[in-house]
XYZ file of C-alpha atoms in Angstrom:
750
model
C 291.602 126.242 84.526
C 288.451 127.922 85.878
C 288.968 129.120 89.480
C 285.760 127.423 90.574
C 287.022 124.149 89.181
C 290.305 124.692 91.009
C 288.390 125.236 94.240
C 286.230 122.121 93.896
C 288.975 119.888 92.513
C 290.776 119.835 95.853
C 287.754 118.632 97.852
C 288.452 115.102 99.164
C 286.749 113.205 101.968
C 289.109 111.560 104.416
C 288.417 108.739 106.897
C 286.326 109.521 109.955
C 289.016 108.398 112.349
C 291.558 110.855 110.947
C 289.057 113.698 111.084
C 288.211 112.988 114.679
C 291.895 113.257 115.569
C 292.255 116.618 113.856
C 289.027 117.945 115.305
C 290.116 116.879 118.789
C 293.488 118.615 118.440
C 291.991 121.767 116.972
C 289.214 122.008 119.527
C 291.855 122.591 122.213
C 293.563 125.202 120.068
C 290.245 126.930 119.326
C 289.108 127.021 122.933
C 292.287 128.836 123.946
C 291.653 131.576 121.420
C 287.852 131.845 121.364
C 287.717 135.212 123.108
C 291.082 136.501 121.952
C 290.940 137.205 118.245
C 291.420 140.011 115.778
C 288.909 140.629 113.003
C 290.490 140.945 109.592
C 288.766 141.564 106.256
C 289.615 139.086 103.516
C 291.969 141.088 101.291
C 292.115 141.555 97.555
C 295.308 139.532 97.151
C 293.312 136.562 95.861
C 290.671 138.465 93.935
C 292.714 139.122 90.833
C 293.179 135.377 90.392
C 289.629 134.214 90.963
C 286.332 134.188 89.162
C 282.815 133.733 90.417
C 282.183 130.037 91.207
C 279.852 128.328 88.804
C 279.122 125.323 91.035
C 278.687 126.065 94.736
C 279.218 123.239 97.189
C 278.025 123.539 100.749
C 280.926 123.356 103.239
C 280.977 120.068 105.095
C 283.153 118.746 107.860
C 286.002 116.716 106.383
C 286.402 118.540 103.069
C 290.005 118.964 101.934
C 291.277 121.941 99.913
C 294.631 122.187 98.173
C 295.766 125.480 99.724
C 294.806 128.429 101.891
C 293.909 130.378 98.747
C 291.557 127.614 97.609
C 289.944 127.487 101.035
C 289.312 131.241 101.113
C 288.123 131.286 97.492
C 285.762 128.372 98.103
C 284.121 129.877 101.197
C 283.869 133.365 99.691
C 282.149 131.909 96.622
C 279.699 130.063 98.859
C 279.062 133.224 100.951
C 278.449 135.372 97.878
C 275.827 132.976 96.547
C 274.150 132.737 99.956
C 274.196 136.494 100.516
C 276.558 137.254 103.402
C 280.047 138.675 103.888
C 283.197 136.945 105.158
C 285.850 137.954 107.691
C 288.944 136.078 108.912
C 289.476 135.395 112.612
C 291.651 133.235 114.883
C 294.773 132.419 112.845
C 297.591 130.306 114.342
C 301.114 129.752 112.962
C 303.819 127.268 113.917
C 307.418 128.010 114.921
C 308.409 128.486 111.257
C 305.582 131.023 110.836
C 303.669 128.535 108.710
C 299.885 128.790 108.880
C 298.403 125.839 110.799
C 294.859 126.931 111.598
C 292.409 129.707 110.699
C 288.699 130.521 110.911
C 286.438 132.254 108.386
C 283.213 133.725 109.766
C 280.192 135.772 108.731
C 281.017 139.478 108.569
C 278.205 140.168 111.049
C 279.988 138.061 113.665
C 281.224 139.791 116.801
C 279.650 142.130 119.299
C 278.536 145.544 118.085
C 280.811 148.372 119.170
C 279.667 151.954 118.619
C 282.588 154.322 118.214
C 280.647 157.575 118.092
C 281.656 160.047 120.780
C 278.180 161.589 120.697
C 275.766 159.091 122.232
C 272.856 160.937 120.648
C 274.270 160.321 117.169
C 275.552 156.745 117.260
C 277.153 155.184 114.219
C 275.398 152.146 112.733
C 276.964 148.703 113.153
C 276.506 145.551 111.107
C 277.764 143.160 113.788
C 275.224 141.163 115.735
C 277.121 138.086 117.039
C 276.218 135.853 114.090
C 277.333 132.248 114.873
C 278.085 131.258 111.243
C 281.750 130.214 110.849
C 284.047 127.541 109.420
C 287.387 126.246 110.805
C 290.336 125.058 108.694
C 293.357 123.055 109.905
C 296.488 122.103 107.975
C 296.865 118.469 106.855
C 300.257 118.268 105.193
C 300.151 120.810 102.358
C 296.344 120.910 102.315
C 293.681 122.359 104.584
C 290.836 120.371 106.140
C 287.470 121.682 107.334
C 287.276 120.604 110.967
C 284.002 122.284 112.023
C 281.158 124.069 110.257
C 278.319 126.295 111.486
C 276.047 127.451 108.644
C 273.182 129.062 110.589
C 272.772 132.862 110.743
C 270.840 134.944 113.274
C 269.962 137.527 110.627
C 268.459 137.476 107.114
C 270.753 137.100 104.111
C 270.300 138.441 100.576
C 272.207 137.057 97.559
C 271.134 140.037 95.435
C 272.961 142.415 97.817
C 276.186 140.371 98.021
C 277.924 142.518 95.427
C 277.627 145.521 97.755
C 279.552 143.832 100.580
C 283.221 144.827 100.836
C 284.673 141.317 100.915
C 283.046 140.472 97.570
C 284.354 143.540 95.752
C 287.436 143.501 93.519
C 289.158 145.646 90.900
C 290.481 143.702 87.923
C 293.556 144.684 85.915
C 291.594 146.231 83.051
C 289.491 148.402 85.377
C 292.615 149.613 87.188
C 294.286 150.552 83.907
C 291.226 152.437 82.634
C 290.926 154.307 85.925
C 294.565 155.359 85.722
C 294.326 156.562 82.110
C 291.072 158.454 82.639
C 292.453 160.016 85.800
C 295.531 161.200 83.888
C 293.221 162.746 81.297
C 291.484 164.749 84.040
C 288.231 162.773 84.149
C 286.393 163.190 87.436
C 286.018 160.043 89.525
C 282.208 159.876 89.221
C 282.442 160.085 85.421
C 285.365 157.663 85.440
C 283.377 155.113 87.421
C 280.293 155.749 85.300
C 282.160 154.821 82.130
C 283.126 151.480 83.672
C 279.500 150.816 84.615
C 278.318 151.628 81.089
C 280.927 149.310 79.575
C 279.955 146.476 81.936
C 276.256 146.906 81.166
C 275.146 148.354 84.504
C 276.248 148.807 88.102
C 275.036 145.332 88.988
C 277.575 143.860 86.544
C 280.529 145.455 88.355
C 282.334 143.743 91.204
C 283.392 147.047 92.756
C 281.907 150.426 93.573
C 282.857 154.078 93.232
C 284.486 154.010 96.667
C 286.891 151.249 95.583
C 287.810 153.255 92.470
C 288.417 156.365 94.545
C 290.567 154.474 97.046
C 292.616 152.858 94.281
C 293.334 156.194 92.577
C 294.299 157.762 95.896
C 296.662 154.853 96.496
C 298.287 155.181 93.062
C 298.730 158.916 93.607
C 300.473 158.266 96.857
C 302.683 155.713 95.136
C 303.870 158.053 92.658
C 273.332 161.644 68.011
C 272.734 161.113 64.569
C 271.704 163.659 61.910
C 269.278 165.602 64.099
C 268.286 166.057 67.726
C 264.617 165.078 67.381
C 265.423 162.085 65.182
C 267.973 160.878 67.758
C 265.331 161.013 70.513
C 262.852 159.184 68.291
C 265.336 156.386 67.611
C 266.121 156.209 71.329
C 262.451 155.569 72.136
C 262.208 152.832 69.505
C 265.240 151.042 70.928
C 264.009 151.321 74.496
C 260.574 149.966 73.607
C 262.140 146.975 71.861
C 264.031 146.183 75.092
C 261.258 147.011 77.553
C 257.635 146.253 76.482
C 256.349 148.414 79.377
C 258.335 151.447 78.213
C 255.722 154.170 77.560
C 256.233 157.139 75.266
C 254.159 159.630 73.318
C 255.416 162.098 70.710
C 253.293 165.037 69.623
C 254.349 165.702 66.012
C 252.927 168.538 63.904
C 251.536 168.044 60.386
C 254.838 169.120 58.832
C 256.649 166.349 60.761
C 258.218 168.621 63.346
C 258.435 167.548 66.970
C 256.352 169.558 69.411
C 256.095 167.622 72.680
C 257.371 164.338 74.111
C 256.533 162.262 77.184
C 258.073 158.982 78.344
C 258.347 156.699 81.393
C 260.006 153.307 81.741
C 258.650 150.253 83.555
C 260.421 151.143 86.804
C 258.900 154.643 86.876
C 255.432 153.208 86.342
C 255.872 150.589 89.059
C 257.375 153.123 91.503
C 254.278 155.307 91.155
C 252.180 152.477 92.600
C 254.089 152.908 95.883
C 254.643 156.685 95.836
C 251.474 158.117 94.280
C 250.541 160.096 97.401
C 252.613 163.180 96.538
C 254.650 164.266 93.500
C 256.543 167.341 92.391
C 256.460 168.735 88.884
C 259.666 170.532 87.952
C 260.642 172.455 84.818
C 264.120 173.146 83.463
C 265.081 174.894 80.246
C 267.431 173.223 77.809
C 268.301 176.592 76.314
C 269.707 175.438 73.028
C 268.458 176.927 69.775
C 265.061 175.259 70.292
C 264.487 176.539 73.892
C 263.110 173.134 74.810
C 261.440 172.893 78.220
C 262.406 169.730 80.104
C 259.882 168.621 82.734
C 260.020 165.807 85.272
C 257.543 164.100 87.587
C 259.365 163.209 90.801
C 258.280 161.436 93.966
C 259.936 160.497 97.259
C 260.860 156.898 98.066
C 260.982 155.097 101.424
C 264.438 156.557 102.165
C 263.294 160.136 101.557
C 265.222 160.261 98.265
C 263.986 161.438 94.878
C 262.501 158.841 92.538
C 261.654 159.538 88.902
C 258.031 159.026 87.799
C 258.190 160.296 84.215
C 259.761 162.917 81.922
C 258.703 165.253 79.156
C 260.080 167.684 76.577
C 257.822 170.606 75.698
C 258.138 173.261 73.015
C 255.629 175.619 74.606
C 254.407 176.764 78.023
C 250.724 177.342 77.416
C 247.834 175.587 79.156
C 247.091 173.406 76.133
C 250.613 171.945 76.177
C 250.531 171.247 79.920
C 247.099 169.615 79.584
C 248.491 167.302 76.872
C 251.417 166.394 79.129
C 249.349 165.767 82.273
C 246.830 163.640 80.372
C 249.676 161.625 78.820
C 251.204 161.046 82.259
C 247.818 160.123 83.750
C 247.224 157.612 80.938
C 250.664 156.112 81.568
C 249.863 155.715 85.279
C 246.592 153.815 84.694
C 244.478 156.971 85.227
C 245.380 157.140 88.918
C 245.875 160.809 89.889
C 248.191 161.843 92.751
C 246.820 162.920 96.125
C 248.998 166.043 96.188
C 251.229 167.865 93.709
C 253.927 170.538 94.143
C 254.656 172.975 91.296
C 256.029 176.435 90.671
C 253.853 179.550 90.286
C 253.180 179.272 86.520
C 249.534 180.251 85.871
C 249.234 178.093 82.740
C 250.422 175.103 84.726
C 247.956 175.816 87.532
C 244.968 175.943 85.179
C 246.077 172.673 83.534
C 246.335 170.970 86.942
C 242.853 172.165 87.883
C 241.462 170.554 84.717
C 243.384 167.242 84.730
C 243.820 166.744 88.526
C 240.760 168.511 89.993
C 240.822 166.611 93.301
C 244.584 166.758 93.968
C 245.822 169.103 96.702
C 248.076 171.718 95.117
C 250.839 173.829 96.586
C 253.773 175.891 95.421
C 257.359 174.939 96.133
C 258.324 176.966 99.213
C 261.993 176.782 98.253
C 261.350 178.656 95.000
C 259.495 181.374 96.894
C 262.156 181.866 99.566
C 264.891 182.062 96.914
C 263.156 185.136 95.457
C 263.543 187.149 98.677
C 266.844 188.859 97.669
C 265.467 189.819 94.263
C 262.283 191.392 95.657
C 263.397 192.787 99.031
C 267.140 193.557 98.828
C 266.479 197.205 97.955
C 265.098 197.984 101.415
C 267.322 199.598 104.023
C 266.572 196.933 106.655
C 266.764 194.019 104.240
C 268.604 191.762 106.717
C 265.994 192.315 109.415
C 263.147 191.798 106.945
C 264.650 188.546 105.684
C 264.929 186.985 109.150
C 261.513 188.244 110.208
C 259.870 186.813 107.078
C 261.585 183.488 107.661
C 260.260 183.355 111.224
C 256.747 184.235 110.063
C 256.780 181.468 107.461
C 258.369 178.644 109.463
C 257.343 179.410 113.079
C 253.632 180.178 112.694
C 251.711 177.233 114.152
C 248.212 178.192 113.018
C 246.634 180.181 110.208
C 245.712 182.882 112.726
C 249.320 183.100 113.959
C 250.557 183.447 110.378
C 248.081 186.185 109.475
C 248.823 188.121 112.660
C 252.607 187.877 112.281
C 252.426 188.807 108.576
C 250.440 191.982 109.215
C 252.811 192.953 112.028
C 255.826 192.495 109.696
C 254.225 194.553 106.907
C 253.423 197.445 109.255
C 256.773 197.343 111.088
C 258.872 197.683 107.928
C 256.423 199.731 105.790
C 256.008 197.033 103.136
C 252.433 197.915 102.147
C 253.490 198.910 98.615
C 255.436 195.732 97.834
C 253.431 193.942 95.131
C 255.364 190.676 95.482
C 254.523 190.321 99.180
C 250.938 191.382 98.499
C 250.554 188.638 95.877
C 252.118 186.040 98.170
C 249.728 186.844 100.991
C 246.696 186.596 98.722
C 247.873 183.108 97.656
C 249.045 182.005 101.109
C 246.772 178.927 101.069
C 248.986 177.539 98.265
C 252.369 177.759 99.983
C 252.416 178.869 103.647
C 253.195 175.871 105.932
C 250.492 176.926 108.400
C 247.932 176.555 105.582
C 249.169 173.333 103.932
C 250.479 171.213 106.834
C 247.161 169.394 107.229
C 248.111 167.365 104.111
C 250.799 164.679 103.798
C 253.735 165.984 101.716
C 256.272 163.204 102.492
C 258.722 165.706 103.978
C 259.106 167.610 100.711
C 258.810 170.942 102.493
C 260.727 170.630 105.729
C 263.370 172.960 107.129
C 265.640 169.997 107.942
C 266.489 169.304 104.321
C 266.724 171.047 100.982
C 263.314 171.520 99.484
C 264.549 171.183 95.929
C 264.030 167.413 95.996
C 262.434 167.819 92.615
C 265.811 168.798 91.159
C 266.261 165.161 90.169
C 268.710 165.958 87.377
C 270.890 168.499 89.195
C 274.475 167.907 88.098
C 273.390 166.119 84.926
C 271.284 168.641 82.964
C 271.977 172.370 82.798
C 271.088 175.388 80.698
C 273.616 174.473 77.990
C 272.530 170.838 77.546
C 271.410 170.101 73.995
C 268.631 167.689 73.130
C 270.979 164.921 71.996
C 273.233 165.399 75.020
C 270.214 165.215 77.282
C 269.333 161.667 76.232
C 272.724 160.415 77.410
C 272.682 162.483 80.616
C 269.178 161.259 81.389
C 270.413 157.666 81.303
C 273.396 158.437 83.540
C 271.211 160.236 86.081
C 268.725 157.368 86.117
C 271.445 154.767 86.666
C 272.914 156.785 89.536
C 269.572 157.254 91.280
C 268.682 153.552 90.979
C 272.070 152.537 92.349
C 271.740 155.033 95.195
C 268.417 153.469 96.180
C 269.961 149.979 95.990
C 272.758 151.058 98.335
C 270.261 152.613 100.774
C 268.211 149.383 100.722
C 271.344 147.369 101.398
C 272.370 149.560 104.336
C 268.906 149.348 105.909
C 268.975 145.584 105.391
C 272.508 144.972 106.680
C 273.025 147.671 109.323
C 271.111 148.511 112.481
C 271.229 151.982 114.012
C 271.219 151.570 117.817
C 268.532 153.166 119.956
C 269.440 156.308 121.880
C 266.784 155.840 124.576
C 265.341 152.964 126.581
C 261.786 153.536 125.284
C 260.152 150.452 123.791
C 258.423 152.480 121.071
C 261.830 153.549 119.703
C 262.671 149.881 119.150
C 259.379 149.566 117.237
C 260.532 152.147 114.726
C 264.062 150.723 114.662
C 262.738 147.346 113.510
C 260.304 148.782 110.959
C 261.736 151.944 109.366
C 264.549 152.426 106.883
C 267.717 153.866 108.418
C 267.093 157.329 106.958
C 263.593 157.569 108.399
C 264.584 156.071 111.739
C 267.252 158.769 112.032
C 264.542 161.397 111.451
C 262.564 159.900 114.329
C 265.689 159.931 116.504
C 266.088 163.624 115.688
C 262.664 164.173 117.260
C 263.697 162.058 120.255
C 266.721 164.307 120.731
C 264.468 167.380 120.541
C 262.307 165.847 123.285
C 264.979 167.005 125.759
C 263.713 170.576 125.324
C 260.009 169.673 125.627
C 258.126 169.938 128.932
C 254.633 168.360 128.858
C 251.933 169.276 131.393
C 248.407 167.874 131.614
C 245.900 170.716 131.203
C 242.601 168.872 131.184
C 241.032 165.407 131.422
C 237.549 164.406 130.331
C 237.068 160.658 130.646
C 239.706 159.044 128.436
C 240.508 162.285 126.588
C 243.587 164.163 127.824
C 244.774 167.614 126.830
C 248.466 168.359 127.313
C 250.382 171.575 126.994
C 253.971 171.123 125.780
C 256.474 173.936 126.210
C 259.435 173.741 123.804
C 262.584 175.676 124.617
C 264.487 176.673 121.468
C 266.544 179.429 119.900
C 265.605 181.619 116.947
C 267.356 184.387 114.983
C 265.402 187.643 115.074
C 265.663 191.415 115.458
C 266.542 192.621 118.941
C 265.316 195.746 120.712
C 268.339 197.639 119.421
C 267.497 196.699 115.820
C 270.384 194.240 115.506
C 269.966 190.643 114.328
C 270.745 188.249 117.165
C 269.959 184.793 118.487
C 267.595 184.571 121.423
C 265.798 181.964 123.500
C 262.183 181.402 122.575
C 259.449 179.324 124.258
C 256.790 177.791 121.992
C 253.513 176.423 123.327
C 252.015 173.305 121.716
C 248.792 171.454 122.452
C 248.672 167.653 122.260
C 245.378 165.712 122.413
C 245.577 162.133 123.662
C 242.750 159.572 123.676
C 243.758 156.832 126.086
C 241.098 154.466 124.744
C 242.517 153.987 121.248
C 245.876 155.726 121.847
C 245.003 158.406 119.321
C 247.328 161.449 119.361
C 247.277 164.799 117.629
C 249.659 167.737 117.965
C 249.182 171.350 117.004
C 252.424 171.304 114.979
C 250.924 168.629 112.643
C 254.350 167.160 111.861
C 252.970 163.630 111.581
C 250.229 164.688 109.157
C 252.725 166.764 107.184
C 255.822 164.542 107.175
C 254.766 161.127 108.510
C 257.136 161.283 111.523
C 255.950 161.594 115.129
C 256.983 164.950 116.586
C 258.957 165.530 119.787
C 255.823 166.877 121.496
C 253.869 163.653 120.974
C 256.907 161.585 121.965
C 257.180 163.517 125.238
C 253.513 162.753 125.989
C 254.015 159.056 125.155
C 256.894 158.917 127.623
C 254.901 160.783 130.280
C 251.928 158.393 129.928
C 254.293 155.382 129.950
C 253.077 154.135 126.570
C 255.347 151.239 125.550
C 253.934 150.530 122.082
C 252.407 152.900 119.540
C 249.517 151.776 117.294
C 250.401 150.512 113.829
C 248.753 153.558 112.205
C 251.698 155.663 113.380
C 254.219 153.345 111.690
C 253.629 154.231 108.053
C 254.034 151.480 105.484
C 255.565 154.137 103.245
C 258.728 154.294 105.365
C 259.045 150.578 106.180
C 262.144 148.655 105.122
C 260.499 145.217 105.195
C 257.746 146.039 102.691
C 258.247 144.588 99.205
C 257.854 147.251 96.538
C 257.186 146.248 92.961
C 259.610 148.655 91.287
C 262.622 147.200 93.137
C 262.107 143.885 91.325
C 261.976 145.437 87.850
C 265.155 145.383 85.828
C 266.181 148.706 84.326
C 266.901 148.752 80.608
C 269.442 151.299 79.447
C 270.481 152.337 75.992
C 273.657 153.748 74.538
C 273.061 155.817 71.414
C 276.643 155.113 70.304
C 276.250 151.358 70.784
C 276.136 150.530 67.057
C 276.797 146.999 65.722
C 280.379 148.048 64.994
C 280.850 149.202 68.593
C 279.260 146.015 69.926
C 281.639 143.846 67.913
C 284.577 145.986 68.999
C 283.670 145.699 72.691
C 283.271 141.942 72.363
C 286.681 141.556 70.713
C 288.320 143.857 73.221
C 286.991 141.868 76.174
C 288.296 138.649 74.618
C 291.708 140.222 74.088
C 292.137 141.254 77.726
C 293.040 137.752 78.903
C 295.374 137.221 75.951
C 297.191 140.494 76.698
C 297.421 139.700 80.402
C 298.930 136.264 79.739
C 301.264 137.585 77.060
C 302.734 140.149 79.447
C 303.993 137.465 81.850
C 307.257 136.746 79.939
C 309.186 137.628 76.794
C 308.472 134.219 75.261
C 304.709 134.545 75.709
C 304.853 138.123 74.459
C 306.605 137.028 71.259
C 304.103 134.199 70.785
C 301.109 136.552 71.103
C 302.625 139.174 68.782
C 303.412 136.570 66.099
C 299.840 135.318 66.286
C 298.444 138.848 66.001
C 300.613 139.576 62.963
C 299.373 136.430 61.238
C 295.795 137.349 62.111
C 296.230 140.873 60.718
C 297.453 139.422 57.382
C 294.327 137.252 57.156
C 292.099 140.268 57.961
C 293.745 142.343 55.197
C 293.176 139.563 52.666
C 289.554 139.190 53.713
C 288.856 142.935 53.540
C 290.390 143.132 50.071
C 287.994 140.483 48.739
C 284.806 141.406 50.593
C 282.925 144.685 50.829
C 279.782 144.932 52.902
C 277.497 147.955 52.901
C 274.426 148.375 55.084
C 271.683 150.664 53.894
C 268.695 151.594 56.020
C 265.594 153.625 55.260
C 264.110 155.219 58.361
C 261.293 157.529 59.243
C 262.756 160.916 60.147
C 261.274 163.226 62.777
C 262.330 166.835 62.244
C 263.639 169.032 65.039
C 261.198 171.585 66.479
C 261.071 175.106 65.149
C 262.923 177.548 67.423
C 260.433 179.308 69.707
C 260.581 182.289 72.023
C 260.112 181.435 75.713
C 257.855 183.366 78.081
C 259.036 186.609 79.635
C 261.393 189.329 78.476
C 264.848 188.439 77.158
C 267.502 188.755 79.886
C 268.984 191.833 78.216
C 265.638 193.693 78.370
C 264.408 192.694 81.815
C 263.596 195.465 84.278
C 266.053 196.227 87.035
C 265.580 197.761 90.446
C 266.613 201.395 90.791
C 269.443 200.515 93.152
C 270.928 198.109 90.585
C 270.684 200.815 87.922
C 272.601 203.219 90.183
C 275.253 200.571 90.830
C 275.776 199.966 87.092
C 276.043 203.684 86.280
C 278.538 204.221 89.096
C 280.650 201.264 88.003
C 280.703 202.554 84.401
C 282.011 205.957 85.530
C 284.566 204.581 88.041
C 288.170 204.226 86.764
C 289.182 200.615 86.196
C 291.170 198.912 88.941
C 289.661 200.878 91.868
C 287.346 199.463 94.507
C 284.792 201.521 96.382
C 281.656 201.150 98.463
C 279.524 200.487 95.373
C 281.578 197.361 94.621
C 280.890 196.043 98.078
C 277.201 196.891 97.768
C 276.994 195.153 94.411
C 278.726 192.078 95.832
C 276.256 191.935 98.710
C 273.265 192.277 96.402
C 274.458 189.476 94.168
C 275.362 187.399 96.996
């Protein structure tokens, strides 16, 4: 019988007089234990036996359920549909240890308790003394609902119920597949991904990767088609049949060979409506025999995480190809160009951007530039000193003048006048130096607090050895993971509240408005406020000028030439208009990243400002703003999901229950096996008398002609003189010995 039917079958209304008696008896019992209870998550002992309720009845006083299991199953089904979690509290047993009374409550019940030892980095808590609860008391062999409170003091979300721990479960089939894949050496993320693909998406699973990992740890303790291009073409046709808003363009030459491809699904297109202010354009080689260039348009969502805005495959790196790609992307995005775009230093790409996005602010990825320091400067004697000095010049220069002055001083101090790489960087400083670009909003894509390679959306999924056919599958896996990661971040911001670390009212403003990730960034600035000392320098009417001294430590070269950490005082200027509460800091962190800096926060505290204007609470980082792309269902495709595979999966799912029942006893096992043998005989007879052949005629897109990528082949690239000396020395050195050159080589390569 269906578990939901079992749950509802036992619901019986008893007479009012009997209920009043039970309620009166239990009220005394409950009052004695109201403040003395132990929270206990509803376990998985019932989950293997239950299914999701089809008909949900609202709990009412007087309902009778056949057993404790039915009572728990009924209330959990109701909670899942309503969008909240369930915990057990206040259980009471009789002298024979038989359960007489228990309470089920909302998982956000109870007073928040923050266990973090560091008060400046408190752990989030979901508890907020929610009053929702239901009391059960034994009536013979059944359980009666004696009191019900259905109201919550927080919002609920049915769509996020599956992410709550009490609603997660691992069925027998999933456990078996996890065990077998683990024995075969499959990593847990791939293991879990296969289950999600089989189920049809993460939202179809009733468990997460954490549950799979925990289960495997527990068990351990206890003991494409004919051609690449044609495969991609067929993939696009299938995706467009599933998703009418799926956009793709294929640039095919006259001889039918694929040259360039661009595509974006409905979610990418909708996400761009919210995150069109700044994008990054990243390139990655799929260095198979075609040397295909994979490109991605990536933005940053309201959690500060990467969000995909479109993809492309290019067979060339000239300006004409990039212009075709950018125009295709612009057409896909309703001809709305981005405000700012981050790219690498490719000249062909830069000229294409100037033509297609003439009004967009451009800059180079600072991470790519800083990664080239060892390659271009490691040959100098004082390389370590140069590296730290260059880092300080780049990140600690507040103004353009400060940057220029510090750069010239570095060049002269270390005799770097002849270094062409540094000379080229300085001439293009307006495209990459923070002091020159921080007047534009970059959504935190170039901050020292986090990795700047946010555009590496497919890291861990696509590498230099990925073929074109393999890429299609990896693309889907990466997209599923990123979407699920955003769903989890949304759920955490919705369910959990990070406590304030100060008593300032404006911190509570940001706590109520921002996602958890962005609120933590603001709290980081509040912590840095400890080292800021504001002083009023001038006042003209309502306009104040403050000087803020920040005490911090930097790594630099000491007087003895050694690299050491020293205390450093930075001076910042903050302008404050008391009339409209307008603030501006010399560091420009708010303009650059959208987060108020510690210098402005120190001035707000000094001026006793309790509430900041709404213009400083960006809609981009808000958790209560409805974004279109979060309501769009993602359509995924499996290139191996042929009709034969679909029929196989359907039959296999149907056989799970038969196998599970047949394993209960020898008699049932024999019954199932006899039935299967009879069925196999019928199948053999049918196959002998029927032969079905499917023939299809399809348009075929040929794979691209192998092309040579830009630059010298790796075997012919120029090397620095010091690397040439190292190689010659290593070739002459007898094998098995280690000398100074080995250590030098290891340091150079890093």
